[in-house]
PDB file of C-alpha atoms in Angstrom:
ATOM      1  CA  UNK A   1      14.738  10.488  80.876  1.00 50.00           C
ATOM      2  CA  UNK A   2      16.530  13.821  80.091  1.00 67.00           C
ATOM      3  CA  UNK A   3      14.703  14.835  77.154  1.00 75.00           C
ATOM      4  CA  UNK A   4      11.490  14.254  75.441  1.00 82.00           C
ATOM      5  CA  UNK A   5      11.249  12.950  73.014  1.00 93.00           C
ATOM      6  CA  UNK A   6      14.458  11.029  73.609  1.00 96.00           C
ATOM      7  CA  UNK A   7      16.927  12.016  71.383  1.00 97.00           C
ATOM      8  CA  UNK A   8      19.209   8.983  72.047  1.00 97.00           C
ATOM      9  CA  UNK A   9      18.133   6.037  71.888  1.00 98.00           C
ATOM     10  CA  UNK A  10      19.491   2.489  72.437  1.00 98.00           C
ATOM     11  CA  UNK A  11      17.580  -0.849  71.238  1.00 98.00           C
ATOM     12  CA  UNK A  12      18.782  -4.045  72.629  1.00 97.00           C
ATOM     13  CA  UNK A  13      16.533  -6.143  70.668  1.00 94.00           C
ATOM     14  CA  UNK A  14      15.479  -6.165  66.414  1.00 95.00           C
ATOM     15  CA  UNK A  15      11.837  -5.231  67.068  1.00 97.00           C
ATOM     16  CA  UNK A  16      12.150  -1.935  68.129  1.00 98.00           C
ATOM     17  CA  UNK A  17      14.847  -0.798  65.906  1.00 98.00           C
ATOM     18  CA  UNK A  18      12.655  -2.113  62.662  1.00 98.00           C
ATOM     19  CA  UNK A  19       9.529   0.180  64.329  1.00 98.00           C
ATOM     20  CA  UNK A  20      11.553   3.290  64.931  1.00 98.00           C
ATOM     21  CA  UNK A  21      13.343   3.354  61.159  1.00 98.00           C
ATOM     22  CA  UNK A  22       9.485   2.257  59.836  1.00 98.00           C
ATOM     23  CA  UNK A  23       8.222   5.653  61.853  1.00 98.00           C
ATOM     24  CA  UNK A  24      11.505   7.522  60.190  1.00 98.00           C
ATOM     25  CA  UNK A  25      12.650   7.889  63.882  1.00 98.00           C
ATOM     26  CA  UNK A  26      16.346   6.298  63.056  1.00 98.00           C
ATOM     27  CA  UNK A  27      18.336   9.339  63.562  1.00 97.00           C
ATOM     28  CA  UNK A  28      17.527   8.748  67.079  1.00 98.00           C
ATOM     29  CA  UNK A  29      18.672   5.366  67.328  1.00 98.00           C
ATOM     30  CA  UNK A  30      22.630   5.498  68.574  1.00 98.00           C
ATOM     31  CA  UNK A  31      23.099   1.703  69.123  1.00 98.00           C
ATOM     32  CA  UNK A  32      21.838  -1.443  68.459  1.00 98.00           C
ATOM     33  CA  UNK A  33      21.948  -5.374  69.357  1.00 96.00           C
ATOM     34  CA  UNK A  34      24.252  -7.321  67.172  1.00 93.00           C
ATOM     35  CA  UNK A  35      21.048  -9.348  65.781  1.00 91.00           C
ATOM     36  CA  UNK A  36      19.333  -6.076  64.489  1.00 94.00           C
ATOM     37  CA  UNK A  37      19.175  -6.801  60.277  1.00 94.00           C
ATOM     38  CA  UNK A  38      16.167  -5.092  59.612  1.00 95.00           C
ATOM     39  CA  UNK A  39      16.405  -2.582  57.680  1.00 92.00           C
ATOM     40  CA  UNK A  40      19.423  -4.052  56.242  1.00 91.00           C
ATOM     41  CA  UNK A  41      22.935  -2.411  56.610  1.00 91.00           C
ATOM     42  CA  UNK A  42      21.619  -1.326  60.488  1.00 94.00           C
ATOM     43  CA  UNK A  43      24.468  -2.839  61.676  1.00 87.00           C
ATOM     44  CA  UNK A  44      27.076  -0.453  59.510  1.00 90.00           C
ATOM     45  CA  UNK A  45      25.011   2.476  60.442  1.00 94.00           C
ATOM     46  CA  UNK A  46      25.126   2.017  64.150  1.00 97.00           C
ATOM     47  CA  UNK A  47      27.104   0.756  66.714  1.00 96.00           C
ATOM     48  CA  UNK A  48      26.144  -2.523  67.915  1.00 96.00           C
ATOM     49  CA  UNK A  49      26.782  -2.509  71.925  1.00 97.00           C
ATOM     50  CA  UNK A  50      24.947  -6.069  72.962  1.00 96.00           C
ATOM     51  CA  UNK A  51      24.278  -9.569  71.824  1.00 93.00           C
ATOM     52  CA  UNK A  52      20.646 -10.564  73.380  1.00 90.00           C
ATOM     53  CA  UNK A  53      21.074 -11.754  76.939  1.00 92.00           C
ATOM     54  CA  UNK A  54      24.889  -9.987  77.146  1.00 95.00           C
ATOM     55  CA  UNK A  55      25.521  -6.217  76.747  1.00 97.00           C
ATOM     56  CA  UNK A  56      28.204  -4.017  77.085  1.00 97.00           C
ATOM     57  CA  UNK A  57      27.599  -1.765  79.796  1.00 98.00           C
ATOM     58  CA  UNK A  58      30.265   0.883  79.332  1.00 98.00           C
ATOM     59  CA  UNK A  59      29.647   1.115  75.778  1.00 98.00           C
ATOM     60  CA  UNK A  60      26.196   1.404  76.330  1.00 98.00           C
ATOM     61  CA  UNK A  61      27.042   4.493  79.140  1.00 98.00           C
ATOM     62  CA  UNK A  62      29.699   6.259  76.669  1.00 98.00           C
ATOM     63  CA  UNK A  63      25.970   6.455  74.035  1.00 98.00           C
ATOM     64  CA  UNK A  64      24.803   8.919  76.657  1.00 97.00           C
ATOM     65  CA  UNK A  65      21.467   7.594  76.007  1.00 97.00           C
ATOM     66  CA  UNK A  66      18.007   9.115  76.905  1.00 96.00           C
ATOM     67  CA  UNK A  67      16.657   6.028  76.642  1.00 98.00           C
ATOM     68  CA  UNK A  68      17.169   2.243  76.698  1.00 98.00           C
ATOM     69  CA  UNK A  69      15.028  -0.255  75.290  1.00 98.00           C
ATOM     70  CA  UNK A  70      14.822  -4.216  76.066  1.00 98.00           C
ATOM     71  CA  UNK A  71      13.339  -7.116  75.755  1.00 96.00           C
ATOM     72  CA  UNK A  72      11.512  -9.957  78.359  1.00 93.00           C
ATOM     73  CA  UNK A  73      12.915 -11.398  81.277  1.00 91.00           C
ATOM     74  CA  UNK A  74      16.137 -12.510  79.580  1.00 91.00           C
ATOM     75  CA  UNK A  75      17.120  -8.779  79.738  1.00 96.00           C
ATOM     76  CA  UNK A  76      16.081  -7.774  83.379  1.00 96.00           C
ATOM     77  CA  UNK A  77      19.750  -8.179  84.434  1.00 97.00           C
ATOM     78  CA  UNK A  78      21.219  -5.557  81.523  1.00 97.00           C
ATOM     79  CA  UNK A  79      18.398  -3.361  82.397  1.00 98.00           C
ATOM     80  CA  UNK A  80      18.668  -3.562  86.421  1.00 98.00           C
ATOM     81  CA  UNK A  81      21.995  -2.621  85.467  1.00 98.00           C
ATOM     82  CA  UNK A  82      21.498   0.313  83.482  1.00 98.00           C
ATOM     83  CA  UNK A  83      19.116   1.308  85.692  1.00 97.00           C
ATOM     84  CA  UNK A  84      21.180   1.411  88.536  1.00 98.00           C
ATOM     85  CA  UNK A  85      23.804   3.484  86.208  1.00 97.00           C
ATOM     86  CA  UNK A  86      20.860   6.010  86.175  1.00 96.00           C
ATOM     87  CA  UNK A  87      19.705   5.291  82.716  1.00 97.00           C
ATOM     88  CA  UNK A  88      16.150   5.151  81.828  1.00 97.00           C
ATOM     89  CA  UNK A  89      14.911   2.407  80.531  1.00 98.00           C
ATOM     90  CA  UNK A  90      11.835   0.275  78.641  1.00 98.00           C
ATOM     91  CA  UNK A  91      11.123  -2.981  78.941  1.00 97.00           C
ATOM     92  CA  UNK A  92       9.145  -4.144  76.335  1.00 97.00           C
ATOM     93  CA  UNK A  93       7.500  -7.719  77.502  1.00 95.00           C
ATOM     94  CA  UNK A  94       5.277  -8.513  74.584  1.00 96.00           C
ATOM     95  CA  UNK A  95       4.406 -12.172  73.565  1.00 94.00           C
ATOM     96  CA  UNK A  96       1.359 -11.664  71.193  1.00 96.00           C
ATOM     97  CA  UNK A  97      -0.221 -10.347  68.520  1.00 98.00           C
ATOM     98  CA  UNK A  98      -2.043  -7.509  70.119  1.00 97.00           C
ATOM     99  CA  UNK A  99       1.030  -7.033  72.326  1.00 97.00           C
ATOM    100  CA  UNK A 100       3.322  -6.600  69.237  1.00 98.00           C
ATOM    101  CA  UNK A 101       1.108  -3.640  67.762  1.00 98.00           C
ATOM    102  CA  UNK A 102       0.620  -2.319  71.283  1.00 98.00           C
ATOM    103  CA  UNK A 103       4.407  -2.217  71.570  1.00 98.00           C
ATOM    104  CA  UNK A 104       4.336  -0.446  68.104  1.00 98.00           C
ATOM    105  CA  UNK A 105       1.936   2.419  69.614  1.00 98.00           C
ATOM    106  CA  UNK A 106       3.783   2.720  72.653  1.00 98.00           C
ATOM    107  CA  UNK A 107       6.709   3.391  71.119  1.00 98.00           C
ATOM    108  CA  UNK A 108       5.696   5.694  68.575  1.00 98.00           C
ATOM    109  CA  UNK A 109       4.051   7.719  71.151  1.00 98.00           C
ATOM    110  CA  UNK A 110       7.228   7.918  73.208  1.00 97.00           C
ATOM    111  CA  UNK A 111       9.304   9.122  70.235  1.00 97.00           C
ATOM    112  CA  UNK A 112       6.669  11.992  69.143  1.00 97.00           C
ATOM    113  CA  UNK A 113       4.939   9.898  66.656  1.00 97.00           C
ATOM    114  CA  UNK A 114       2.041   8.649  68.441  1.00 98.00           C
ATOM    115  CA  UNK A 115      -0.177   9.315  64.684  1.00 98.00           C
ATOM    116  CA  UNK A 116       1.668   7.600  62.733  1.00 98.00           C
ATOM    117  CA  UNK A 117       2.389   4.751  64.466  1.00 98.00           C
ATOM    118  CA  UNK A 118      -1.333   4.360  64.990  1.00 98.00           C
ATOM    119  CA  UNK A 119      -1.318   4.423  61.364  1.00 98.00           C
ATOM    120  CA  UNK A 120       1.372   1.557  60.825  1.00 98.00           C
ATOM    121  CA  UNK A 121      -1.006  -0.361  63.655  1.00 98.00           C
ATOM    122  CA  UNK A 122      -3.621  -0.019  62.214  1.00 98.00           C
ATOM    123  CA  UNK A 123      -2.520  -1.224  58.415  1.00 98.00           C
ATOM    124  CA  UNK A 124      -1.220  -3.940  60.113  1.00 98.00           C
ATOM    125  CA  UNK A 125      -4.382  -5.083  62.026  1.00 98.00           C
ATOM    126  CA  UNK A 126      -6.621  -4.936  58.700  1.00 98.00           C
ATOM    127  CA  UNK A 127      -3.861  -6.864  56.589  1.00 98.00           C
ATOM    128  CA  UNK A 128      -3.830  -9.316  59.677  1.00 98.00           C
ATOM    129  CA  UNK A 129      -8.011  -9.432  59.461  1.00 98.00           C
ATOM    130  CA  UNK A 130      -7.455  -9.698  55.315  1.00 98.00           C
ATOM    131  CA  UNK A 131      -5.828 -12.701  55.640  1.00 98.00           C
ATOM    132  CA  UNK A 132      -7.587 -14.526  58.474  1.00 98.00           C
ATOM    133  CA  UNK A 133     -10.758 -13.649  56.244  1.00 97.00           C
ATOM    134  CA  UNK A 134      -9.605 -15.238  53.468  1.00 96.00           C
ATOM    135  CA  UNK A 135      -8.717 -18.603  55.238  1.00 95.00           C
ATOM    136  CA  UNK A 136     -12.001 -18.623  56.726  1.00 94.00           C
ATOM    137  CA  UNK A 137     -13.778 -22.370  55.273  1.00 91.00           C
ATOM    138  CA  UNK A 138     -10.524 -23.506  53.779  1.00 93.00           C
ATOM    139  CA  UNK A 139      -9.301 -27.017  55.572  1.00 94.00           C
ATOM    140  CA  UNK A 140      -6.894 -26.263  58.528  1.00 96.00           C
ATOM    141  CA  UNK A 141      -3.193 -28.373  58.147  1.00 98.00           C
ATOM    142  CA  UNK A 142      -2.173 -29.209  61.439  1.00 98.00           C
ATOM    143  CA  UNK A 143       1.392 -27.409  62.253  1.00 98.00           C
ATOM    144  CA  UNK A 144       4.050 -27.917  64.055  1.00 98.00           C
ATOM    145  CA  UNK A 145       6.285 -24.847  64.393  1.00 98.00           C
ATOM    146  CA  UNK A 146       9.915 -25.722  65.628  1.00 98.00           C
ATOM    147  CA  UNK A 147      11.751 -23.039  67.904  1.00 96.00           C
ATOM    148  CA  UNK A 148      14.381 -25.314  68.798  1.00 96.00           C
ATOM    149  CA  UNK A 149      15.741 -28.644  68.011  1.00 96.00           C
ATOM    150  CA  UNK A 150      17.450 -29.994  71.814  1.00 94.00           C
ATOM    151  CA  UNK A 151      15.087 -29.918  73.228  1.00 96.00           C
ATOM    152  CA  UNK A 152      12.006 -29.709  70.853  1.00 98.00           C
ATOM    153  CA  UNK A 153      10.537 -26.310  71.931  1.00 97.00           C
ATOM    154  CA  UNK A 154       7.286 -25.210  70.274  1.00 96.00           C
ATOM    155  CA  UNK A 155       4.007 -22.759  70.833  1.00 91.00           C
ATOM    156  CA  UNK A 156       5.462 -19.854  70.893  1.00 93.00           C
ATOM    157  CA  UNK A 157       2.766 -17.055  71.433  1.00 95.00           C
ATOM    158  CA  UNK A 158       3.135 -14.637  68.558  1.00 97.00           C
ATOM    159  CA  UNK A 159       3.662 -17.262  65.948  1.00 97.00           C
ATOM    160  CA  UNK A 160       0.833 -19.879  66.983  1.00 97.00           C
ATOM    161  CA  UNK A 161      -1.538 -16.941  66.315  1.00 97.00           C
ATOM    162  CA  UNK A 162      -0.074 -15.864  62.823  1.00 98.00           C
ATOM    163  CA  UNK A 163      -0.295 -19.761  62.299  1.00 98.00           C
ATOM    164  CA  UNK A 164      -4.290 -19.871  62.919  1.00 97.00           C
ATOM    165  CA  UNK A 165      -4.340 -16.161  60.657  1.00 98.00           C
ATOM    166  CA  UNK A 166      -2.624 -17.836  57.983  1.00 98.00           C
ATOM    167  CA  UNK A 167      -5.274 -20.585  58.021  1.00 98.00           C
ATOM    168  CA  UNK A 168      -3.468 -23.181  59.886  1.00 98.00           C
ATOM    169  CA  UNK A 169      -4.167 -25.287  63.099  1.00 97.00           C
ATOM    170  CA  UNK A 170      -1.842 -24.948  65.845  1.00 97.00           C
ATOM    171  CA  UNK A 171      -0.551 -28.398  66.629  1.00 97.00           C
ATOM    172  CA  UNK A 172       0.116 -27.526  70.618  1.00 97.00           C
ATOM    173  CA  UNK A 173      -2.481 -24.954  71.330  1.00 94.00           C
ATOM    174  CA  UNK A 174      -2.051 -25.628  75.132  1.00 94.00           C
ATOM    175  CA  UNK A 175       1.318 -24.109  74.891  1.00 94.00           C
ATOM    176  CA  UNK A 176       0.799 -21.218  73.067  1.00 88.00           C
ATOM    177  CA  UNK A 177      -0.120 -19.069  76.627  1.00 84.00           C
ATOM    178  CA  UNK A 178       2.981 -20.233  78.182  1.00 91.00           C
ATOM    179  CA  UNK A 179       5.627 -17.152  78.283  1.00 86.00           C
ATOM    180  CA  UNK A 180       8.999 -19.080  79.260  1.00 88.00           C
ATOM    181  CA  UNK A 181      10.928 -21.797  76.695  1.00 90.00           C
ATOM    182  CA  UNK A 182      11.208 -24.564  79.394  1.00 92.00           C
ATOM    183  CA  UNK A 183       7.576 -24.603  79.815  1.00 95.00           C
ATOM    184  CA  UNK A 184       7.096 -25.492  75.771  1.00 96.00           C
ATOM    185  CA  UNK A 185       9.057 -28.626  75.651  1.00 97.00           C
ATOM    186  CA  UNK A 186       7.714 -31.071  73.730  1.00 98.00           C
ATOM    187  CA  UNK A 187       9.099 -35.149  73.355  1.00 98.00           C
ATOM    188  CA  UNK A 188       9.543 -36.533  70.196  1.00 98.00           C
ATOM    189  CA  UNK A 189       6.482 -38.647  70.272  1.00 98.00           C
ATOM    190  CA  UNK A 190       4.580 -35.950  71.208  1.00 98.00           C
ATOM    191  CA  UNK A 191       5.123 -34.312  67.875  1.00 98.00           C
ATOM    192  CA  UNK A 192       4.390 -37.966  66.205  1.00 98.00           C
ATOM    193  CA  UNK A 193       0.957 -38.479  67.996  1.00 98.00           C
ATOM    194  CA  UNK A 194       0.060 -35.097  66.709  1.00 98.00           C
ATOM    195  CA  UNK A 195       0.490 -36.039  62.961  1.00 98.00           C
ATOM    196  CA  UNK A 196       1.250 -32.355  61.977  1.00 98.00           C
ATOM    197  CA  UNK A 197       0.948 -32.018  58.201  1.00 98.00           C
ATOM    198  CA  UNK A 198       3.448 -29.081  58.232  1.00 98.00           C
ATOM    199  CA  UNK A 199       6.707 -28.901  59.708  1.00 98.00           C
ATOM    200  CA  UNK A 200       7.667 -25.374  60.555  1.00 98.00           C
ATOM    201  CA  UNK A 201      11.087 -24.468  61.838  1.00 98.00           C
ATOM    202  CA  UNK A 202      13.263 -21.641  63.143  1.00 97.00           C
ATOM    203  CA  UNK A 203      16.344 -22.365  65.285  1.00 94.00           C
ATOM    204  CA  UNK A 204      17.553 -19.653  66.840  1.00 86.00           C
ATOM    205  CA  UNK A 205      21.146 -18.845  65.670  1.00 81.00           C
ATOM    206  CA  UNK A 206      21.766 -21.786  63.595  1.00 90.00           C
ATOM    207  CA  UNK A 207      20.498 -23.262  60.280  1.00 94.00           C
ATOM    208  CA  UNK A 208      17.594 -25.677  59.977  1.00 96.00           C
ATOM    209  CA  UNK A 209      18.359 -28.936  58.653  1.00 96.00           C
ATOM    210  CA  UNK A 210      15.594 -30.607  57.214  1.00 96.00           C
ATOM    211  CA  UNK A 211      16.662 -34.010  56.671  1.00 97.00           C
ATOM    212  CA  UNK A 212      17.662 -33.817  60.527  1.00 96.00           C
ATOM    213  CA  UNK A 213      14.433 -33.331  61.227  1.00 98.00           C
ATOM    214  CA  UNK A 214      13.030 -36.141  58.668  1.00 98.00           C
ATOM    215  CA  UNK A 215      15.500 -38.395  59.975  1.00 97.00           C
ATOM    216  CA  UNK A 216      14.116 -38.571  63.770  1.00 98.00           C
ATOM    217  CA  UNK A 217      13.191 -41.928  65.152  1.00 97.00           C
ATOM    218  CA  UNK A 218       9.570 -43.090  63.914  1.00 98.00           C
ATOM    219  CA  UNK A 219       8.974 -39.151  62.657  1.00 98.00           C
ATOM    220  CA  UNK A 220       8.673 -40.879  59.024  1.00 97.00           C
ATOM    221  CA  UNK A 221       4.863 -41.946  59.946  1.00 98.00           C
ATOM    222  CA  UNK A 222       4.421 -37.693  60.342  1.00 98.00           C
ATOM    223  CA  UNK A 223       2.528 -36.798  57.001  1.00 98.00           C
ATOM    224  CA  UNK A 224       4.268 -33.451  57.082  1.00 98.00           C
ATOM    225  CA  UNK A 225       7.805 -35.880  56.682  1.00 98.00           C
ATOM    226  CA  UNK A 226       6.098 -38.033  54.257  1.00 97.00           C
ATOM    227  CA  UNK A 227       5.132 -35.369  52.274  1.00 97.00           C
ATOM    228  CA  UNK A 228       8.497 -33.630  52.438  1.00 96.00           C
ATOM    229  CA  UNK A 229       6.426 -30.248  54.082  1.00 97.00           C
ATOM    230  CA  UNK A 230       9.250 -28.670  56.367  1.00 98.00           C
ATOM    231  CA  UNK A 231      10.285 -25.120  55.902  1.00 97.00           C
ATOM    232  CA  UNK A 232      12.919 -23.160  57.619  1.00 97.00           C
ATOM    233  CA  UNK A 233      11.704 -19.901  58.459  1.00 97.00           C
ATOM    234  CA  UNK A 234      14.433 -17.575  58.979  1.00 95.00           C
ATOM    235  CA  UNK A 235      14.697 -16.534  62.582  1.00 93.00           C
ATOM    236  CA  UNK A 236      14.736 -12.732  62.271  1.00 93.00           C
ATOM    237  CA  UNK A 237      11.747 -12.762  60.117  1.00 95.00           C
ATOM    238  CA  UNK A 238       9.560 -14.589  62.756  1.00 96.00           C
ATOM    239  CA  UNK A 239      11.410 -14.947  66.213  1.00 94.00           C
ATOM    240  CA  UNK A 240      11.773 -11.178  66.382  1.00 93.00           C
ATOM    241  CA  UNK A 241       7.641  -9.831  68.474  1.00 96.00           C
ATOM    242  CA  UNK A 242       7.662  -6.901  66.013  1.00 97.00           C
ATOM    243  CA  UNK A 243       7.178  -5.372  62.259  1.00 98.00           C
ATOM    244  CA  UNK A 244       8.919  -8.333  60.693  1.00 97.00           C
ATOM    245  CA  UNK A 245       6.343 -11.218  61.907  1.00 98.00           C
ATOM    246  CA  UNK A 246       3.064  -9.544  60.867  1.00 98.00           C
ATOM    247  CA  UNK A 247       4.674  -9.066  57.432  1.00 98.00           C
ATOM    248  CA  UNK A 248       7.779 -11.100  55.911  1.00 98.00           C
ATOM    249  CA  UNK A 249       6.990 -13.835  58.930  1.00 98.00           C
ATOM    250  CA  UNK A 250       3.367 -13.943  58.398  1.00 98.00           C
ATOM    251  CA  UNK A 251       3.946 -14.278  54.687  1.00 98.00           C
ATOM    252  CA  UNK A 252       6.324 -16.985  55.011  1.00 98.00           C
ATOM    253  CA  UNK A 253       3.469 -18.984  56.838  1.00 98.00           C
ATOM    254  CA  UNK A 254       1.821 -18.383  54.294  1.00 98.00           C
ATOM    255  CA  UNK A 255       3.488 -19.664  51.753  1.00 97.00           C
ATOM    256  CA  UNK A 256       4.797 -22.939  53.699  1.00 97.00           C
ATOM    257  CA  UNK A 257       0.512 -23.665  54.005  1.00 97.00           C
ATOM    258  CA  UNK A 258      -0.496 -23.157  50.235  1.00 93.00           C
ATOM    259  CA  UNK A 259      -1.331 -26.465  49.302  1.00 83.00           C
ATOM    260  CA  UNK A 260       1.271 -28.299  47.152  1.00 75.00           C
ATOM    261  CA  UNK A 261       0.836 -28.259  43.356  1.00 68.00           C
ATOM    262  CA  UNK A 262      -0.973 -31.147  41.798  1.00 62.00           C
ATOM    263  CA  UNK A 263       1.022 -33.405  40.148  1.00 55.00           C
ATOM    264  CA  UNK A 264      -0.285 -33.623  36.310  1.00 50.00           C
ATOM    265  CA  UNK A 265      -0.947 -37.279  35.164  1.00 47.00           C
ATOM    266  CA  UNK A 266       0.861 -38.232  32.011  1.00 50.00           C
TER     267      UNK A 266
END
């Protein structure tokens, strides 16, 4: 890193972009992922230099970054290529709520906004605690979250935590600690056996089709299917382990878990 705080930052995932904007440090960003959508208009304001598992390395280098921010093993090769080119890279790998909060604090300190980032993270922590307290003592519906449909992938760490905070019971808690998607594949029969009361789905890059979920063989016995409680949560709100998941993502889970209104008797 040639300057501190870094003046020219490239963000290859959504969550660091949103964090820097929330901290008022968006002017440091000189390049973003094509998947960045928060805040609205960011892709018009900043050059797009990557997808998720691929990046335009020459374009990134031409931006003369002091720092490139990446996420997870899926961007390891991108990070390695940039490091070999002499670029400073910070690779985040947050997989749970504590990790999201730690990322916010660390990134804030990196750009000279340690106090502001601490306030932001503390605010999220207080809200999460309040939501969890409100859920205490209430019946907990079993919730199946579908991250992908072919094959069925579930149990992503921070989403499982947020389901619990919102007052639900994760259908596959034993999978929540597994980082790699291939380790969180379930069979349709296992979902049927789990008998979820609520199905949440977020298929990264494509629209959820509730009728396809409901029409799977044998799934008509699942309580969530029988009662029509199948809800899509847009992937930018829940599949990015950053501020969006702790705010709008959590709100979407809360809305989906709210008891359906009782029908009035004639």
